[in-house]
Short mmCIF file of C-alpha atoms and ligand atoms in Angstrom, two decimals:
data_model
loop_
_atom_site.label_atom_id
_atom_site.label_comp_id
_atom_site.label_asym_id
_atom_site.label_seq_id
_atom_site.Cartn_x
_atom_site.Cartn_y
_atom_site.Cartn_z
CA UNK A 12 4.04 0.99 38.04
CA UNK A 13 2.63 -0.11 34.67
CA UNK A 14 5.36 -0.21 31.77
CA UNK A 15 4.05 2.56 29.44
CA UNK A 16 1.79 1.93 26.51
CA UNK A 17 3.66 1.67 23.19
CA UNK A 18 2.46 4.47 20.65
CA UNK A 19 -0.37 2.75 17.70
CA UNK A 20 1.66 2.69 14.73
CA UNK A 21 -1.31 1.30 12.41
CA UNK A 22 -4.31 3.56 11.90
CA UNK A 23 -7.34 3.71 9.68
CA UNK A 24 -8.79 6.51 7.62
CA UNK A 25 -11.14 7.23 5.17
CA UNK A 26 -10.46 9.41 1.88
CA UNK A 27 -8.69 10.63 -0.99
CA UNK A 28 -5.25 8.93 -0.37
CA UNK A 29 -3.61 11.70 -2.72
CA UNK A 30 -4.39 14.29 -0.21
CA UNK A 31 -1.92 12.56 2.79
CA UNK A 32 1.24 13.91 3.77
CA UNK A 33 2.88 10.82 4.62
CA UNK A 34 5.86 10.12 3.96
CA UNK A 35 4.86 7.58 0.82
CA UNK A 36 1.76 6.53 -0.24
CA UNK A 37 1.20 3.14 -2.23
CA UNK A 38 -0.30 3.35 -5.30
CA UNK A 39 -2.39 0.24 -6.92
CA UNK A 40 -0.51 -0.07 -10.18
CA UNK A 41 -0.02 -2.67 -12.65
CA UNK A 42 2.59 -3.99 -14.67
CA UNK A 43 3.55 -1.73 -17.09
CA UNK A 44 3.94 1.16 -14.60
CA UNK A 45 2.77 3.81 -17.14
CA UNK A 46 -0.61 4.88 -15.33
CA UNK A 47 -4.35 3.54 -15.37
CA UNK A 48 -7.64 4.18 -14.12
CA UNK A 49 -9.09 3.79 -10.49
CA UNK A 50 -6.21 4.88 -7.62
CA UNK A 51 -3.31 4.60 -10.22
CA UNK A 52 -5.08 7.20 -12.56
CA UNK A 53 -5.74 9.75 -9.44
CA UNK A 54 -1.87 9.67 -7.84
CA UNK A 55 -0.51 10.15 -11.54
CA UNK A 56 -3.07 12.97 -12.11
CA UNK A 57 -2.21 14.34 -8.26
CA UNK A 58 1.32 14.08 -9.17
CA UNK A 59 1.98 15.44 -12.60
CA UNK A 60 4.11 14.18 -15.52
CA UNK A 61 7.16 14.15 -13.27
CA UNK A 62 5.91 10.84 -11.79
CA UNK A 63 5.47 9.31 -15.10
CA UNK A 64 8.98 10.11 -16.35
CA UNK A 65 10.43 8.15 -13.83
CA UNK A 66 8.33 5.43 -14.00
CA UNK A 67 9.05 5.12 -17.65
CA UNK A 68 12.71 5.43 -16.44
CA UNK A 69 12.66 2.05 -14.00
CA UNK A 70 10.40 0.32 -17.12
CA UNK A 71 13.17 1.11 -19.47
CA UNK A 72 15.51 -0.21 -16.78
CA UNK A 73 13.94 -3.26 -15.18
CA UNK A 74 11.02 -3.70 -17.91
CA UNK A 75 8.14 -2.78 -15.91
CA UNK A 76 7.57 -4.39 -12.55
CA UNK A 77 5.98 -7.82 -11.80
CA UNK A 78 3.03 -8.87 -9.65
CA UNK A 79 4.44 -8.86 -5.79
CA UNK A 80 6.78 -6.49 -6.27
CA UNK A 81 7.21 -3.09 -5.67
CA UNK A 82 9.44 -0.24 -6.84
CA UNK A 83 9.93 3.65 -5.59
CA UNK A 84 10.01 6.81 -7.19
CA UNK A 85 9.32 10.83 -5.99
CA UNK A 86 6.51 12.10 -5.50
CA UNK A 87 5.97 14.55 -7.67
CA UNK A 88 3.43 17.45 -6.70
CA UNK A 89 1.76 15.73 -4.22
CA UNK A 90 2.06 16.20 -0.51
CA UNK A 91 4.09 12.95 0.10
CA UNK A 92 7.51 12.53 -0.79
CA UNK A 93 7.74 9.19 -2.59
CA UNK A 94 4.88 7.22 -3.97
CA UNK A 95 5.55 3.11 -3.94
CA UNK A 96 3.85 1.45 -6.60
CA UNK A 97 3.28 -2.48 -6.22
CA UNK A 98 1.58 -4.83 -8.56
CA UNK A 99 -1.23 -7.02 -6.89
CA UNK A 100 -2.55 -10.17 -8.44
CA UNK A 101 -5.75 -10.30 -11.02
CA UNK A 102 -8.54 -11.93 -8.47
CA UNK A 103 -9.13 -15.58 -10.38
CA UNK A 104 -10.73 -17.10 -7.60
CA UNK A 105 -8.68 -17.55 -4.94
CA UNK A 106 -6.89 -20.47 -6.04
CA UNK A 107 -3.51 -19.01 -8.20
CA UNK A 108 -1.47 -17.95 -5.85
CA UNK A 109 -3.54 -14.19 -4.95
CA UNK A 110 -3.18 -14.41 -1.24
CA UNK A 111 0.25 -14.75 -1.15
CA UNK A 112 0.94 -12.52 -4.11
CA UNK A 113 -0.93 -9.66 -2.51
CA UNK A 114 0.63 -10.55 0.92
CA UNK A 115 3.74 -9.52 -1.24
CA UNK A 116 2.75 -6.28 -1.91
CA UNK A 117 2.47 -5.67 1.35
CA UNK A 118 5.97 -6.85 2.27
CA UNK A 119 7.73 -5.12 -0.52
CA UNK A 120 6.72 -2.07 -0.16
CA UNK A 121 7.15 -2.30 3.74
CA UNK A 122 10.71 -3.22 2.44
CA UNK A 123 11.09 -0.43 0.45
CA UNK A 124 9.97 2.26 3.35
CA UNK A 125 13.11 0.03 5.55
CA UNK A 126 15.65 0.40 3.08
CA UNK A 127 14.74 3.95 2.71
CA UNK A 128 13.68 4.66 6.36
CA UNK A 129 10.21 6.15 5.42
CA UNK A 130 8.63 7.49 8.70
CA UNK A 131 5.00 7.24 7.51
CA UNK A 132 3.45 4.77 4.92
CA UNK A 133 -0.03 5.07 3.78
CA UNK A 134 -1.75 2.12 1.59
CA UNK A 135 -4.82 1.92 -0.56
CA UNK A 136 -6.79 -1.32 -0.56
CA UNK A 137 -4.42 -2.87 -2.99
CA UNK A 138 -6.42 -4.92 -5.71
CA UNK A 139 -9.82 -4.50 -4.23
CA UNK A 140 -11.19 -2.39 -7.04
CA UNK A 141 -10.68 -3.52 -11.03
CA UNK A 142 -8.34 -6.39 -9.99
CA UNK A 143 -11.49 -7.58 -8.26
CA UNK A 144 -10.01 -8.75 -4.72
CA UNK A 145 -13.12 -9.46 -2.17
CA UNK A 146 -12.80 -6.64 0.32
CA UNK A 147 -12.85 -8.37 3.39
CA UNK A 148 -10.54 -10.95 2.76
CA UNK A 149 -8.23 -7.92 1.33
CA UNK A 150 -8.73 -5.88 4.52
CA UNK A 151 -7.96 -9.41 6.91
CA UNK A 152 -4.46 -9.62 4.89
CA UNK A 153 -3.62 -5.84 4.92
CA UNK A 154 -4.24 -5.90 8.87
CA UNK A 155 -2.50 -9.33 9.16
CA UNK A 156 0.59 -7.77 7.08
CA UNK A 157 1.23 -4.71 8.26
CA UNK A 158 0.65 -5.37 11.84
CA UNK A 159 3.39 -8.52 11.73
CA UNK A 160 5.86 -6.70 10.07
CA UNK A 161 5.25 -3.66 12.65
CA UNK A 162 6.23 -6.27 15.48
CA UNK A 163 9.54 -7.61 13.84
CA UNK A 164 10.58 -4.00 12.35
CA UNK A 165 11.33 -0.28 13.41
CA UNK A 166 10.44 1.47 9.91
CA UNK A 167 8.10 2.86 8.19
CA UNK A 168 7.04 3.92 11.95
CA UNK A 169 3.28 4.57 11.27
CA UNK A 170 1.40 3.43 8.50
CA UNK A 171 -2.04 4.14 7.37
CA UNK A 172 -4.55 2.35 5.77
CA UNK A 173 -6.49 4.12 3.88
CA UNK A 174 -10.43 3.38 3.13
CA UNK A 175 -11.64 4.76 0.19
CA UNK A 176 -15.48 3.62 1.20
CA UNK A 177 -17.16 3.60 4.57
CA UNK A 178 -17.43 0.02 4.20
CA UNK A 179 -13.62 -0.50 3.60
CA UNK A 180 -13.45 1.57 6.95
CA UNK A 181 -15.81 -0.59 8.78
CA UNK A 182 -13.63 -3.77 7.57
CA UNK A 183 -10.28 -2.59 8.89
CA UNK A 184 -11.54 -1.94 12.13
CA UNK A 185 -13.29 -4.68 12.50
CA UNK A 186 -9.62 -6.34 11.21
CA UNK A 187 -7.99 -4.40 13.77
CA UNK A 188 -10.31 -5.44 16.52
CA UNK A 189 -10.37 -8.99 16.23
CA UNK A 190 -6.44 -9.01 15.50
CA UNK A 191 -5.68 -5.86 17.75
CA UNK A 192 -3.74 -2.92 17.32
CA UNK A 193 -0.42 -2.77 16.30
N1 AR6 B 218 -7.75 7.23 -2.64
C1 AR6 B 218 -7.82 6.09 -1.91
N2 AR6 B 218 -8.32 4.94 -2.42
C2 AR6 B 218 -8.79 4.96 -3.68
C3 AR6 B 218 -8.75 6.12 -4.50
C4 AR6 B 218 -8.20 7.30 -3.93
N3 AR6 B 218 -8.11 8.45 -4.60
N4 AR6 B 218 -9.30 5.81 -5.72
C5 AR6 B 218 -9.66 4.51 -5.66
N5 AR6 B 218 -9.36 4.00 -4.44
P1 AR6 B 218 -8.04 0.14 -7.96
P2 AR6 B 218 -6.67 -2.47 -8.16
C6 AR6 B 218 -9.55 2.63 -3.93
O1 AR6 B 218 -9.06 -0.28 -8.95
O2 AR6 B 218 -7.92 -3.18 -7.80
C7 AR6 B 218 -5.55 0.47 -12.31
O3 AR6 B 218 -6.04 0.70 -13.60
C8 AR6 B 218 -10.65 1.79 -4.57
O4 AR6 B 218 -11.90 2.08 -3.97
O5 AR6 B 218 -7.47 1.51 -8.06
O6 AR6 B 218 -5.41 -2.87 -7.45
C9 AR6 B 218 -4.12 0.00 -12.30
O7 AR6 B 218 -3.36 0.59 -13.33
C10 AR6 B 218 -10.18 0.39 -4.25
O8 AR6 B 218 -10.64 0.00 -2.95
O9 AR6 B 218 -6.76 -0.87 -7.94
C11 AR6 B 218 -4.29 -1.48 -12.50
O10 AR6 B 218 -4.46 -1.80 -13.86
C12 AR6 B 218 -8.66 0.52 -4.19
O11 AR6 B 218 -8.38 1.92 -4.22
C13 AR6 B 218 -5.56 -1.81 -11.74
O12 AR6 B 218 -6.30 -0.58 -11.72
C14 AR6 B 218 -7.94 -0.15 -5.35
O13 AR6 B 218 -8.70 -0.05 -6.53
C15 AR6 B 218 -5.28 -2.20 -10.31
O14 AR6 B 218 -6.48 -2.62 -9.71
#
Protein backbone atom coordinates (compact mmCIF):
# COMPACT_ATOMS: atom_id res chain seq x y z
CA UNK A 1 0.00 0.00 0.00
CA UNK A 2 1.23 3.55 -0.66
CA UNK A 3 2.21 5.53 2.66
CA UNK A 4 -0.44 8.32 2.65
CA UNK A 5 0.12 11.73 1.17
CA UNK A 6 1.14 14.35 3.76
CA UNK A 7 -1.49 17.30 3.91
CA UNK A 8 0.03 20.82 1.67
CA UNK A 9 0.84 23.07 4.36
CA UNK A 10 1.93 26.05 1.89
CA UNK A 11 -0.77 27.55 -0.31
CA UNK A 12 -1.21 30.55 -2.53
CA UNK A 13 -3.94 33.13 -2.74
CA UNK A 14 -4.77 36.19 -4.14
CA UNK A 15 -6.35 39.29 -2.15
CA UNK A 16 -6.84 41.61 0.55
CA UNK A 17 -4.62 39.91 3.24
CA UNK A 18 -6.72 41.88 6.00
CA UNK A 19 -9.71 39.88 5.16
CA UNK A 20 -7.93 36.19 6.31
CA UNK A 21 -8.78 34.43 9.31
CA UNK A 22 -5.57 32.93 9.96
CA UNK A 23 -4.24 32.66 12.77
CA UNK A 24 -1.56 35.78 12.13
CA UNK A 25 -0.98 37.61 9.27
CA UNK A 26 2.46 39.43 8.55
CA UNK A 27 2.36 42.82 8.00
CA UNK A 28 5.20 44.75 5.80
CA UNK A 29 6.27 47.30 8.36
CA UNK A 30 9.21 49.35 8.92
CA UNK A 31 11.25 50.43 11.63
CA UNK A 32 9.53 52.62 13.66
CA UNK A 33 6.47 50.34 13.99
CA UNK A 34 3.99 53.28 14.14
CA UNK A 35 2.09 52.60 10.72
CA UNK A 36 2.69 53.61 6.92
CA UNK A 37 1.29 53.41 3.64
CA UNK A 38 0.94 50.33 1.22
CA UNK A 39 0.05 46.84 3.40
CA UNK A 40 1.21 48.47 6.76
CA UNK A 41 -1.36 51.39 6.28
CA UNK A 42 -4.37 48.77 5.37
CA UNK A 43 -3.77 46.13 8.57
CA UNK A 44 -3.51 49.30 10.94
CA UNK A 45 -6.67 50.78 9.29
CA UNK A 46 -8.32 46.95 9.37
CA UNK A 47 -7.30 46.79 12.87
CA UNK A 48 -8.05 49.97 14.70
CA UNK A 49 -6.06 52.06 17.21
CA UNK A 50 -5.75 49.03 19.46
CA UNK A 51 -2.94 47.75 17.19
CA UNK A 52 -1.11 50.94 17.32
CA UNK A 53 -1.07 51.17 21.12
CA UNK A 54 0.79 48.22 21.38
CA UNK A 55 3.06 48.79 18.87
CA UNK A 56 3.96 52.05 20.46
CA UNK A 57 4.19 49.87 23.64
CA UNK A 58 7.17 47.32 22.21
CA UNK A 59 8.83 50.83 20.55
CA UNK A 60 8.87 52.33 23.94
CA UNK A 61 10.25 49.00 25.14
CA UNK A 62 12.73 47.71 22.58
CA UNK A 63 12.95 51.13 20.47
CA UNK A 64 11.27 50.11 17.44
CA UNK A 65 12.30 46.96 15.65
CA UNK A 66 15.25 46.46 13.22
CA UNK A 67 15.45 45.18 9.65
CA UNK A 68 15.21 41.09 9.95
CA UNK A 69 13.40 41.03 12.79
CA UNK A 70 10.09 40.57 13.76
CA UNK A 71 7.89 41.25 16.78
CA UNK A 72 4.03 40.18 17.75
CA UNK A 73 1.18 41.90 18.94
CA UNK A 74 -3.03 41.22 18.84
CA UNK A 75 -4.85 41.65 16.34
CA UNK A 76 -7.07 44.05 16.94
CA UNK A 77 -10.49 44.05 14.92
CA UNK A 78 -9.45 42.04 12.32
CA UNK A 79 -10.32 38.44 11.72
CA UNK A 80 -6.84 37.06 12.76
CA UNK A 81 -5.68 36.89 16.11
CA UNK A 82 -2.16 38.32 16.09
CA UNK A 83 -0.60 40.33 13.35
CA UNK A 84 3.53 39.82 13.08
CA UNK A 85 5.16 42.74 11.84
CA UNK A 86 8.84 42.27 10.35
CA UNK A 87 11.10 44.83 8.86
CA UNK A 88 12.49 43.89 5.31
CA UNK A 89 15.50 45.54 3.81
CA UNK A 90 15.35 48.91 1.46
CA UNK A 91 16.10 47.17 -2.19
CA UNK A 92 19.78 48.91 -3.02
CA UNK A 93 20.61 46.61 -5.60
CA UNK A 94 21.10 43.45 -4.48
CA UNK A 95 24.42 43.78 -3.14
CA UNK A 96 23.90 44.98 0.93
CA UNK A 97 22.96 42.22 2.45
CA UNK A 98 18.79 42.21 1.07
CA UNK A 99 18.61 38.55 0.38
CA UNK A 100 19.57 37.45 3.50
CA UNK A 101 17.90 40.24 5.42
CA UNK A 102 14.57 39.44 3.86
CA UNK A 103 15.29 35.65 4.22
CA UNK A 104 15.15 36.89 7.93
CA UNK A 105 11.89 38.05 7.88
CA UNK A 106 10.83 35.05 6.88
CA UNK A 107 12.52 33.09 9.67
CA UNK A 108 11.52 35.36 12.44
CA UNK A 109 8.31 35.52 12.06
CA UNK A 110 8.12 31.65 11.37
CA UNK A 111 9.86 31.81 14.85
CA UNK A 112 7.46 33.79 16.35
CA UNK A 113 4.27 31.53 15.10
CA UNK A 114 6.75 28.37 16.98
CA UNK A 115 7.18 30.03 20.10
CA UNK A 116 3.59 30.89 20.12
CA UNK A 117 2.24 27.76 18.31
CA UNK A 118 0.26 29.75 15.61
CA UNK A 119 -1.76 27.16 13.54
CA UNK A 120 -2.05 29.33 10.40
CA UNK A 121 0.40 32.08 9.11
CA UNK A 122 -0.40 34.19 6.20
CA UNK A 123 2.42 36.57 4.53
CA UNK A 124 2.30 39.49 2.18
CA UNK A 125 5.09 39.84 -0.37
CA UNK A 126 7.35 41.37 2.17
CA UNK A 127 9.32 44.40 0.57
CA UNK A 128 8.09 43.99 -2.92
CA UNK A 129 6.13 47.21 -3.01
CA UNK A 130 7.83 50.80 -1.71
CA UNK A 131 10.94 48.94 -0.40
CA UNK A 132 11.28 48.11 -4.09
CA UNK A 133 12.25 44.22 -3.89
CA UNK A 134 12.04 42.63 -7.64
CA UNK A 135 9.04 40.35 -7.40
CA UNK A 136 10.32 37.32 -8.64
CA UNK A 137 13.35 37.08 -6.86
CA UNK A 138 11.01 37.98 -3.65
CA UNK A 139 8.53 35.22 -4.54
CA UNK A 140 11.81 32.47 -5.21
CA UNK A 141 12.93 33.39 -1.43
CA UNK A 142 9.39 33.37 0.17
CA UNK A 143 8.84 29.77 -1.48
CA UNK A 144 12.48 28.77 -0.66
CA UNK A 145 11.80 29.98 3.13
CA UNK A 146 8.79 28.87 4.08
CA UNK A 147 8.87 25.57 2.44
CA UNK A 148 12.46 24.68 4.36
CA UNK A 149 11.37 25.67 7.51
CA UNK A 150 7.97 23.60 6.91
CA UNK A 151 10.34 20.43 6.51
CA UNK A 152 12.47 20.96 9.77
CA UNK A 153 9.34 22.32 11.92
CA UNK A 154 5.72 21.36 13.14
CA UNK A 155 4.29 25.07 13.62
CA UNK A 156 2.71 27.48 12.19
CA UNK A 157 1.00 24.27 10.42
CA UNK A 158 -0.24 26.05 7.20
CA UNK A 159 0.86 29.15 5.94
CA UNK A 160 -0.33 31.27 3.15
CA UNK A 161 1.14 33.40 0.84
CA UNK A 162 -0.71 35.88 -0.10
CA UNK A 163 -0.64 37.67 -3.76
CA UNK A 164 -1.83 40.92 -3.81
CA UNK A 165 -1.57 40.99 -7.93
CA UNK A 166 -2.30 38.25 -10.42
CA UNK A 167 1.19 38.43 -11.34
CA UNK A 168 2.48 37.87 -7.72
CA UNK A 169 0.08 34.76 -8.00
CA UNK A 170 1.51 33.55 -11.18
CA UNK A 171 5.16 33.86 -9.49
CA UNK A 172 4.48 31.71 -6.44
CA UNK A 173 3.20 29.03 -8.35
CA UNK A 174 5.49 28.99 -10.69
CA UNK A 175 7.96 29.05 -7.25
CA UNK A 176 6.05 26.28 -5.99
CA UNK A 177 6.29 24.24 -9.12
CA UNK A 178 9.77 24.30 -9.87
CA UNK A 179 10.62 23.86 -5.98
CA UNK A 180 7.41 21.71 -5.19
CA UNK A 181 4.97 21.76 -2.62
CA UNK A 182 5.57 21.79 0.80
N1 LIG B 1 -3.16 42.68 1.13
C1 LIG B 1 -2.14 41.93 0.63
N2 LIG B 1 -1.06 42.48 0.04
C2 LIG B 1 -1.00 43.82 -0.05
C3 LIG B 1 -2.02 44.67 0.45
C4 LIG B 1 -3.14 44.05 1.06
N3 LIG B 1 -4.16 44.74 1.58
N4 LIG B 1 -1.67 45.97 0.19
C5 LIG B 1 -0.48 45.93 -0.44
N5 LIG B 1 -0.08 44.65 -0.60
P1 LIG B 1 4.38 47.36 0.75
P2 LIG B 1 7.20 46.98 1.52
C6 LIG B 1 1.15 44.11 -1.21
O1 LIG B 1 4.71 48.57 -0.03
O2 LIG B 1 7.61 46.95 0.10
C7 LIG B 1 5.06 50.82 4.31
O3 LIG B 1 4.92 52.21 4.25
C8 LIG B 1 1.84 44.98 -2.25
O4 LIG B 1 1.25 44.79 -3.52
O5 LIG B 1 3.16 47.39 1.60
O6 LIG B 1 7.74 45.91 2.43
C9 LIG B 1 5.80 50.37 5.56
O7 LIG B 1 5.50 51.18 6.67
C10 LIG B 1 3.26 44.45 -2.20
O8 LIG B 1 3.39 43.31 -3.06
O9 LIG B 1 5.60 46.90 1.73
C11 LIG B 1 7.23 50.52 5.13
O10 LIG B 1 7.68 51.84 5.26
C12 LIG B 1 3.41 43.96 -0.76
O11 LIG B 1 2.11 44.01 -0.18
C13 LIG B 1 7.22 50.12 3.67
O12 LIG B 1 5.88 50.41 3.22
C14 LIG B 1 4.34 44.82 0.08
O13 LIG B 1 4.25 46.17 -0.30
C15 LIG B 1 7.47 48.66 3.46
O14 LIG B 1 7.58 48.39 2.09
Amino acid sequence: MDAPTPPIRLRVVQGDITKLATTAIVNAANSSLLGGGGVDGAIHRAAGPQLLEECRKIRARQGGCATGEAVITIGGKLPAAYVIHTVGPVWNGGHKGEPELLANCYRHSLQLALDNKLASVAFPGINTGIYGYPKPAAAALAVREVRQWLATHEWPQEVVLVAFDAETKRLYEQELANQGPA
